[in-house]
Structures are given as C-alpha cells and as structure tokens.
XYZ file of C-alpha atoms in Angstrom:
452
model
C 84.361 102.200 -11.639
C 87.511 104.135 -12.401
C 86.585 106.694 -9.800
C 86.652 104.009 -7.137
C 90.289 103.183 -7.721
C 91.602 106.683 -8.321
C 95.293 107.257 -7.416
C 94.108 110.127 -5.232
C 91.438 108.276 -3.234
C 91.167 110.568 -0.244
C 90.473 113.720 -2.260
C 88.149 111.945 -4.698
C 86.174 110.377 -1.834
C 85.878 113.767 -0.167
C 84.345 115.168 -3.371
C 81.899 112.261 -3.517
C 80.930 112.780 0.122
C 80.115 116.434 -0.640
C 77.752 115.136 -3.311
C 76.052 112.924 -0.704
C 77.391 109.617 -2.017
C 78.276 106.800 0.375
C 80.783 104.897 -1.770
C 84.193 104.500 -0.202
C 87.249 103.970 -2.399
C 88.997 100.613 -2.426
C 92.296 102.172 -1.389
C 90.639 103.883 1.553
C 89.057 100.591 2.593
C 92.481 98.958 2.271
C 93.970 101.683 4.477
C 91.282 101.148 7.132
C 91.820 97.382 6.968
C 95.614 97.647 7.182
C 95.419 100.160 10.011
C 93.001 97.894 11.892
C 95.133 94.763 11.450
C 98.228 96.602 12.640
C 96.230 97.855 15.606
C 95.127 94.283 16.393
C 98.707 93.006 16.405
C 99.922 95.774 18.675
C 97.098 95.329 21.160
C 97.601 91.547 21.110
C 101.129 92.116 22.384
C 99.722 94.322 25.147
C 96.975 91.922 26.239
C 99.035 88.742 26.087
C 100.591 89.931 29.355
C 97.236 89.977 31.137
C 95.901 86.794 29.530
C 98.934 84.711 30.527
C 99.710 86.310 33.891
C 97.909 83.435 35.611
C 100.626 81.162 34.217
C 103.815 83.229 34.472
C 103.265 85.138 37.754
C 104.911 82.366 39.804
C 108.000 82.490 37.540
C 108.681 86.090 38.581
C 107.076 86.355 42.036
C 107.493 83.118 44.042
C 104.841 82.806 46.736
C 102.373 80.298 48.150
C 99.563 82.857 47.941
C 97.939 83.034 44.479
C 96.298 86.380 45.225
C 99.667 87.832 46.275
C 101.266 86.644 43.034
C 98.461 88.135 40.962
C 98.644 91.355 42.965
C 102.360 91.749 42.224
C 101.820 90.967 38.541
C 98.923 93.414 38.445
C 101.285 96.000 39.900
C 103.636 95.505 36.937
C 100.587 95.728 34.658
C 99.585 99.021 36.294
C 103.119 100.463 36.102
C 103.090 99.820 32.361
C 100.166 102.213 32.184
C 102.287 105.006 33.680
C 104.198 105.184 30.406
C 101.022 105.605 28.393
C 100.656 109.387 28.944
C 104.254 109.831 27.777
C 103.478 107.681 24.753
C 100.252 109.609 24.117
C 102.169 112.892 24.137
C 105.181 111.679 22.153
C 103.379 109.731 19.431
C 100.570 112.281 19.285
C 103.087 115.009 18.482
C 104.764 112.831 15.864
C 101.398 112.028 14.282
C 100.302 115.678 14.146
C 103.663 117.016 12.994
C 105.128 114.287 10.769
C 102.196 112.034 9.945
C 99.874 109.340 11.245
C 101.687 106.648 9.258
C 105.154 107.373 10.674
C 103.861 107.483 14.240
C 102.017 104.166 13.912
C 105.084 102.485 12.388
C 107.379 103.585 15.205
C 104.962 102.488 17.924
C 104.750 98.927 16.617
C 108.552 98.654 16.643
C 108.646 99.453 20.363
C 105.868 96.976 21.083
C 107.754 94.219 19.276
C 110.842 94.879 21.374
C 108.859 94.672 24.607
C 107.251 91.350 23.660
C 110.578 89.841 22.666
C 112.128 90.889 25.971
C 109.333 89.192 27.961
C 109.743 86.018 25.896
C 113.474 85.860 26.638
C 113.520 86.973 30.286
C 114.780 84.247 32.663
C 112.775 83.323 35.759
C 113.242 84.501 39.347
C 114.596 81.088 40.244
C 117.391 81.627 37.696
C 118.454 85.264 38.090
C 116.633 86.453 41.188
C 115.448 90.057 41.392
C 116.736 90.749 37.865
C 113.766 88.787 36.465
C 110.953 91.095 37.691
C 113.097 94.128 36.798
C 113.390 92.919 33.192
C 109.668 92.162 33.163
C 108.954 95.699 34.329
C 111.303 97.170 31.698
C 109.540 95.259 28.944
C 106.151 96.358 30.225
C 107.243 100.002 30.334
C 108.316 99.780 26.682
C 104.956 98.303 25.792
C 103.194 101.024 27.772
C 105.065 103.724 25.877
C 104.085 102.130 22.583
C 100.422 101.493 23.284
C 100.049 104.925 24.897
C 100.443 106.482 21.490
C 98.568 103.778 19.607
C 95.055 104.703 20.702
C 95.096 108.397 19.813
C 96.880 107.984 16.506
C 94.712 105.048 15.410
C 91.542 106.889 16.410
C 92.603 109.903 14.358
C 93.655 107.747 11.407
C 90.507 105.601 11.208
C 88.126 108.524 11.669
C 89.936 110.608 9.052
C 89.952 107.727 6.578
C 86.237 107.042 7.107
C 83.490 108.592 4.995
C 81.479 111.341 6.620
C 78.205 109.470 6.988
C 79.803 106.190 8.089
C 82.420 107.575 10.448
C 80.973 105.841 13.498
C 80.928 102.465 11.742
C 84.494 102.579 10.430
C 85.912 104.090 13.624
C 84.309 101.292 15.655
C 86.963 98.963 14.268
C 89.437 100.482 16.727
C 87.762 98.722 19.656
C 86.820 95.786 17.448
C 90.539 95.133 16.978
C 91.194 95.854 20.655
C 88.780 93.092 21.619
C 89.916 90.836 18.771
C 93.448 91.147 20.146
C 92.263 89.751 23.463
C 90.413 87.007 21.601
C 93.621 86.127 19.808
C 95.523 85.984 23.099
C 92.855 83.802 24.703
C 92.576 81.646 21.577
C 96.295 80.942 21.653
C 95.966 80.133 25.342
C 93.170 77.633 24.623
C 95.170 75.940 21.858
C 98.256 75.690 24.039
C 96.323 74.381 27.032
C 93.942 71.983 25.292
C 95.976 70.772 22.314
C 99.707 71.355 22.535
C 100.734 71.519 26.203
C 99.758 70.349 29.644
C 98.975 72.951 32.296
C 102.276 72.101 34.007
C 104.204 72.770 30.776
C 102.348 76.052 30.273
C 103.256 77.100 33.811
C 106.885 76.046 33.406
C 107.799 77.467 29.985
C 104.828 77.483 27.609
C 103.765 80.996 28.660
C 106.710 82.329 26.622
C 105.181 81.151 23.331
C 102.528 83.891 22.990
C 105.177 86.591 23.419
C 107.328 85.022 20.696
C 104.231 84.967 18.478
C 103.601 88.624 19.305
C 107.104 89.637 18.310
C 106.743 87.787 14.996
C 103.309 89.259 14.288
C 104.756 92.715 14.804
C 106.811 92.190 11.647
C 103.509 91.793 9.762
C 102.135 94.954 11.380
C 105.307 96.849 10.475
C 104.939 95.847 6.818
C 101.290 96.907 6.731
C 101.972 100.268 8.322
C 104.874 101.094 6.043
C 102.455 100.764 3.136
C 99.629 102.858 4.582
C 98.241 105.903 2.766
C 98.408 109.138 4.726
C 95.052 110.784 5.456
C 93.808 113.698 3.335
C 93.042 115.669 6.498
C 96.676 115.517 7.611
C 97.998 116.360 4.137
C 95.755 119.431 3.983
C 96.935 120.890 7.302
C 100.645 120.486 6.485
C 100.511 124.018 5.066
C 100.034 125.348 8.594
C 102.936 126.408 10.761
C 104.690 123.414 12.283
C 104.564 125.153 15.655
C 100.774 124.834 15.628
C 100.710 121.128 14.819
C 100.842 118.764 17.788
C 101.360 121.654 20.181
C 100.364 121.605 23.856
C 99.960 125.380 23.575
C 97.262 124.905 20.945
C 95.699 122.020 22.876
C 95.206 124.332 25.852
C 92.732 126.299 23.728
C 90.345 123.343 23.975
C 89.970 122.710 27.730
C 86.351 121.553 27.446
C 87.236 118.975 24.820
C 90.088 117.685 26.995
C 87.792 117.425 30.025
C 85.204 115.562 27.948
C 87.813 113.020 26.904
C 88.854 112.570 30.544
C 85.277 112.318 31.804
C 84.112 109.832 29.195
C 87.265 107.732 29.441
C 87.118 107.564 33.243
C 84.127 105.259 33.454
C 84.601 103.709 30.033
C 88.122 102.440 30.578
C 87.366 101.081 34.045
C 84.328 99.211 32.724
C 86.300 97.893 29.746
C 89.263 96.599 31.731
C 86.998 95.081 34.368
C 84.973 93.270 31.705
C 87.968 92.087 29.728
C 91.439 91.898 31.257
C 90.385 91.409 34.886
C 87.427 89.111 34.279
C 89.488 85.957 33.689
C 91.173 86.360 37.073
C 87.846 87.289 38.693
C 86.159 84.086 37.514
C 89.097 81.977 38.743
C 89.971 83.788 41.957
C 86.496 84.888 43.113
C 83.906 82.664 41.382
C 86.316 79.702 41.767
C 85.934 78.402 38.230
C 88.683 76.272 36.788
C 91.165 78.103 34.581
C 89.944 76.191 31.560
C 86.251 76.973 32.170
C 87.003 80.629 32.862
C 89.075 80.914 29.687
C 86.286 79.356 27.588
C 83.696 81.687 29.107
C 85.786 84.809 28.562
C 86.603 83.784 24.994
C 82.932 83.407 24.049
C 82.003 86.640 25.833
C 84.723 88.569 23.999
C 83.552 87.088 20.701
C 80.097 88.531 21.272
C 81.557 91.810 22.541
C 83.651 92.219 19.383
C 80.655 91.579 17.120
C 78.720 94.357 18.873
C 81.250 97.081 18.002
C 80.462 97.683 14.299
C 76.729 97.256 14.987
C 76.744 99.950 17.666
C 79.083 102.135 15.612
C 76.672 101.967 12.679
C 73.780 102.770 15.012
C 75.579 105.935 16.123
C 75.665 107.104 12.493
C 71.871 106.939 12.519
C 70.848 108.222 15.945
C 73.979 110.036 17.124
C 76.776 109.340 19.601
C 75.201 110.868 22.708
C 72.298 108.382 23.130
C 74.776 105.490 23.214
C 76.977 107.240 25.775
C 73.971 107.969 27.975
C 72.787 104.368 27.643
C 76.198 103.128 28.778
C 76.180 105.563 31.686
C 72.728 104.613 32.961
C 73.184 100.848 32.591
C 76.705 100.903 34.006
C 75.851 103.080 36.993
C 72.789 101.092 38.006
C 73.899 97.631 36.898
C 77.568 97.242 37.887
C 77.025 96.264 41.522
C 74.267 93.682 40.977
C 75.993 92.202 37.923
C 79.412 91.792 39.561
C 77.747 90.440 42.693
C 75.893 87.851 40.615
C 79.084 86.896 38.799
C 80.947 86.433 42.068
C 78.461 83.745 43.105
C 78.242 82.059 39.704
C 80.052 78.782 39.118
C 78.111 77.738 36.003
C 79.952 78.890 32.852
C 76.779 79.439 30.801
C 75.253 81.695 33.448
C 78.515 83.634 33.658
C 78.554 83.960 29.858
C 75.007 85.346 29.813
C 75.907 87.945 32.444
C 79.081 88.946 30.587
C 77.191 89.371 27.305
C 74.656 91.531 29.114
C 77.490 93.671 30.432
C 78.998 93.818 26.933
C 75.829 95.401 25.555
C 76.101 98.211 28.082
C 79.845 98.784 27.672
C 79.536 98.800 23.864
C 77.693 102.089 24.216
C 81.106 103.552 25.065
C 83.648 101.364 23.306
C 82.051 101.334 19.839
C 82.111 105.120 19.522
C 84.976 106.056 21.817
C 87.337 106.767 18.917
C 84.936 108.806 16.804
C 83.533 110.900 19.663
C 86.974 111.953 20.844
C 88.193 112.520 17.294
C 85.247 114.792 16.548
C 86.199 117.046 19.488
C 89.516 118.300 18.038
C 90.775 120.033 14.875
C 93.153 118.074 12.691
C 96.343 119.885 13.742
C 96.091 118.594 17.337
C 93.704 115.668 16.881
C 96.079 112.781 17.639
C 97.565 114.630 20.621
C 94.154 115.812 21.821
C 92.786 112.281 21.835
C 95.928 110.470 22.932
C 97.247 112.488 25.885
C 94.113 112.961 28.040
C 92.924 109.468 27.152
C 96.254 107.925 28.168
C 96.402 109.908 31.416
C 92.923 108.757 32.391
C 93.535 105.142 31.387
C 96.762 105.137 33.402
C 94.927 106.236 36.541
C 91.697 104.253 36.219
C 92.159 101.479 33.643
C 95.675 100.485 34.617
C 94.830 100.244 38.312
C 91.534 98.352 37.878
C 93.019 94.921 38.580
C 95.182 96.183 41.412
C 92.291 97.920 43.193
C 90.011 94.919 42.671
C 92.593 92.510 44.114
C 93.391 94.901 46.969
C 89.702 95.098 47.903
C 89.563 91.303 47.826
C 92.704 91.095 49.926
C 91.217 93.232 52.727
C 88.015 91.190 52.669
C 85.716 93.773 51.051
C 85.631 92.887 47.367
C 82.247 94.586 46.934
C 83.957 97.964 47.447
C 85.366 97.555 43.936
C 81.878 97.023 42.505
C 80.745 100.351 43.921
C 83.924 102.008 42.681
C 83.123 100.894 39.121
C 79.551 102.135 39.451
C 80.653 105.543 40.752
C 83.193 106.110 37.985
C 80.667 105.243 35.294
C 78.284 107.667 36.998
C 80.786 110.474 36.409
C 80.927 109.558 32.704
C 77.131 109.653 32.623
C 77.128 113.235 33.895
C 79.610 114.224 31.172
C 77.480 112.568 28.485
C 74.352 114.340 29.717
C 76.053 117.744 29.629
C 77.850 117.465 26.275
C 76.536 118.308 22.809
C 76.019 115.751 20.037
C 79.440 115.481 18.376
C 78.039 113.997 15.160
C 76.580 117.414 14.274
C 79.375 119.569 15.769
C 82.299 117.511 14.459
C 85.615 119.174 13.653
C 85.917 116.590 10.880
C 83.497 118.668 8.829
C 86.289 121.245 8.542
C 88.753 118.633 7.262
C 87.196 118.042 3.839
C 89.506 119.484 1.186
C 88.208 121.582 -1.640
C 87.261 119.665 -4.788
C 90.306 119.007 -6.934
C-alpha cells in the first residue's frame, strides 16, 4: 500500500506501468480529479454565455426580431472564438516552457474576470452602445482564457494517466466540458422553475449565473495551485528552453498539425451544433417552449456526458481510429436526416431520443479528442501542438456554427446548414481513414522516465 501513496507518484507509477501493472497512485488520481474540476469550472463560465443568451440578448441588442437578437449575440459568441488561437499559442507556450500547472492557473484567472465583467455590465437601455462593447470585451477575455485551456488540459490529463488507461482518463476532458453545460442548464432550470419568473430572468436574473461563475473560479484557482506537475514535463525540463513551446519545433510536425485541424474541423462543428446551438434550434426552429427545450437539452447532455468515459475506455481496448471512423461515417450520412427530423419535432421525448442518437455518434470524436491529439506530439511542444491548431480550427468552424445556422435560417434555407455539417464531418472522416492508429504510435511512450 505504501507504494500507492509514494511522495513521488508520477515516477513510481511510471515504473509500475513498465511492469505491466494498472494501479494508479492516489495522488495521480487526485491530480486528474482536481484538473478535471478546474476544467469544469472554466468551461462553465464559457458556456453560461450561450445557455443564457436567450434571456440577455434583448438587454444588449434591442429589437422586435428574436432571430436578429440571437444573430447579434451569436456574433459576439463567434468573436470570442477569435481570441482562442492567441490563447492556444500563449498558454501552450507557457505550459511547455514553465509548466502545465502555471498555465492552467493563469487561464482560470482570466476567465473569472470575464464572467465578473458580464455580470456587472449595464444594459443597452442604460448606457447605450457601451453595453455591447463591454459584453464583447468580456467575451474576448474569456476566449483568450479558454483558447489555452483545451490544449493544456489535454496534455495534463493524458500525461497524468496510466499508459493502458490513457483513453479513459483523458475522456474526462470532454466529460467536464459537457458537465459544464449541464451545470449552466441546471442553474437555468432552478432559476426558471424555482426561484424566478421568466420575466425576472429576462430583466436581471440572467446575471446570476455569471456571478456564480466568478465565485466558482476561486475554487478552481485553489485546486490548480495545488496540482502536481506531470512527470513528462519535469523530465523534459533538461532540454534547451528554446526547444520547449517553440513554433520552430512545431513546424517539424506538419502532418500532426494537419491531423489536429482535420479531426477538429468536423468534430467541433458537430459538438457545438449538438450542444450550444441546440437549445436555440429547438426554440427558434422546432418552436418548443424555452422550458421544454431546456429540459430536453439537459437530459440529452446528461446522457452525452455519461458516454465519454465509456467510449474512452473502449478506445483503450480497440484503438482510437475505429471510434473516429465511426463518428465520421455516422456524422456524414446522418446529419441531414437527423437535423431535418429535429426541425419538425415538437414532442420533447422524440427530440431527446434523436439527440441521444446523435450523442452516440459524436462521442466517437469527443471522448478521445484529447488523447488522440496528445499522442501526436512530443512532450516539449505537446500543449502548443494541441492547443494552437485546435483553437484555430474551433475559431473558424465551432465559433461560427450558430452564426452560420442562424444566417441560413434568416435567408430561408436552413437546410443548407445541415449539409454544411455533413460535409465538414466528411472531411474529418477522410483524415481518420488516412491516419495511423495513435494508440500504438504514441509519443507518450517516449515520456516514461527511467526507473528511479
């Protein structure tokens, strides 16, 4: 038992993995848990914007046209994504040069500031054009923060995981991503059904989730300040600092970068369509009530979250590539008929069944997104290699998903968006078919330190 609580858990666990043992140290489990909880808090702050935009859009963009209000709010949402590549580069460099822990701590501070600013921003009716400008500023801060969060968290969780369970433990990145949306929707349900009327939520109650987000960030900050650094990062600190987190070194891995872009292209569009845009889709297209749509999305996200560790564990058995191909085939062939069916569905239980069906397909990407991308890069540029191309692709395709969908609806051809989703997932399918199995070619196998 003493070996399980060794003061040098990362090196001891590495020695045990070489011996073929599956036991993971308690401190390493604590690090994975703390990293995941901090990740959840940060992504909650990010998703609260989307979840409550139905209620605060009129406070910043006065109009009689609901679609126009949502379109303007979606534009702010998309602009926040433009900061993500900068965040991916900046926090990726910090993580590869200084440490994963320091980078993750700094990112959560920026996110907290953005949430607090949204909570305190006056309405358009009070300060005029200053209101949407402040909203945009807050969203840009959040975009900078979350742009670095994905790559650093993916590197941290995969490096903390044991070799044979890397897919399972890394799946908690998207588990917390989805759980963050569940938390945002859960708070919305409590506010709407228990504490406030819809009129109160529209008038001022939408500020509450952003106050909660700022307070939760204090918890995330505490957890991240007490994280253990990964053994993989500690081992590579002997290398020249010029090599760590360097774009020059990253350019030596063009195929890996293109794989990240190709896989993320369809994956992020499918994810944001299924999650952040779906609430608006059910209200604005399927004409469900806000309450019914919120209930449906909450239950669908609950099932989606539960699928992540299951699919991640499956990838440790059969490999990452079969799951990616499954996502590509199902997404390419199924997006148009599924979204078409949803657009004509007014029964919440039918909508829930369709969303859970979509979740099965998308889980083939989300559950292993972190581990696949992490396995493509050596430790000295891993956080940057994951974070920068991922953030660039998400900014272009994930961040604009709502805007493009609403634009297509606005011109009277909403089905164009369905085909757009299908085509982008098709590109990811081609990448998955052409790439090697990363579970057996992983750069993580070079991370294991020599036995102490």
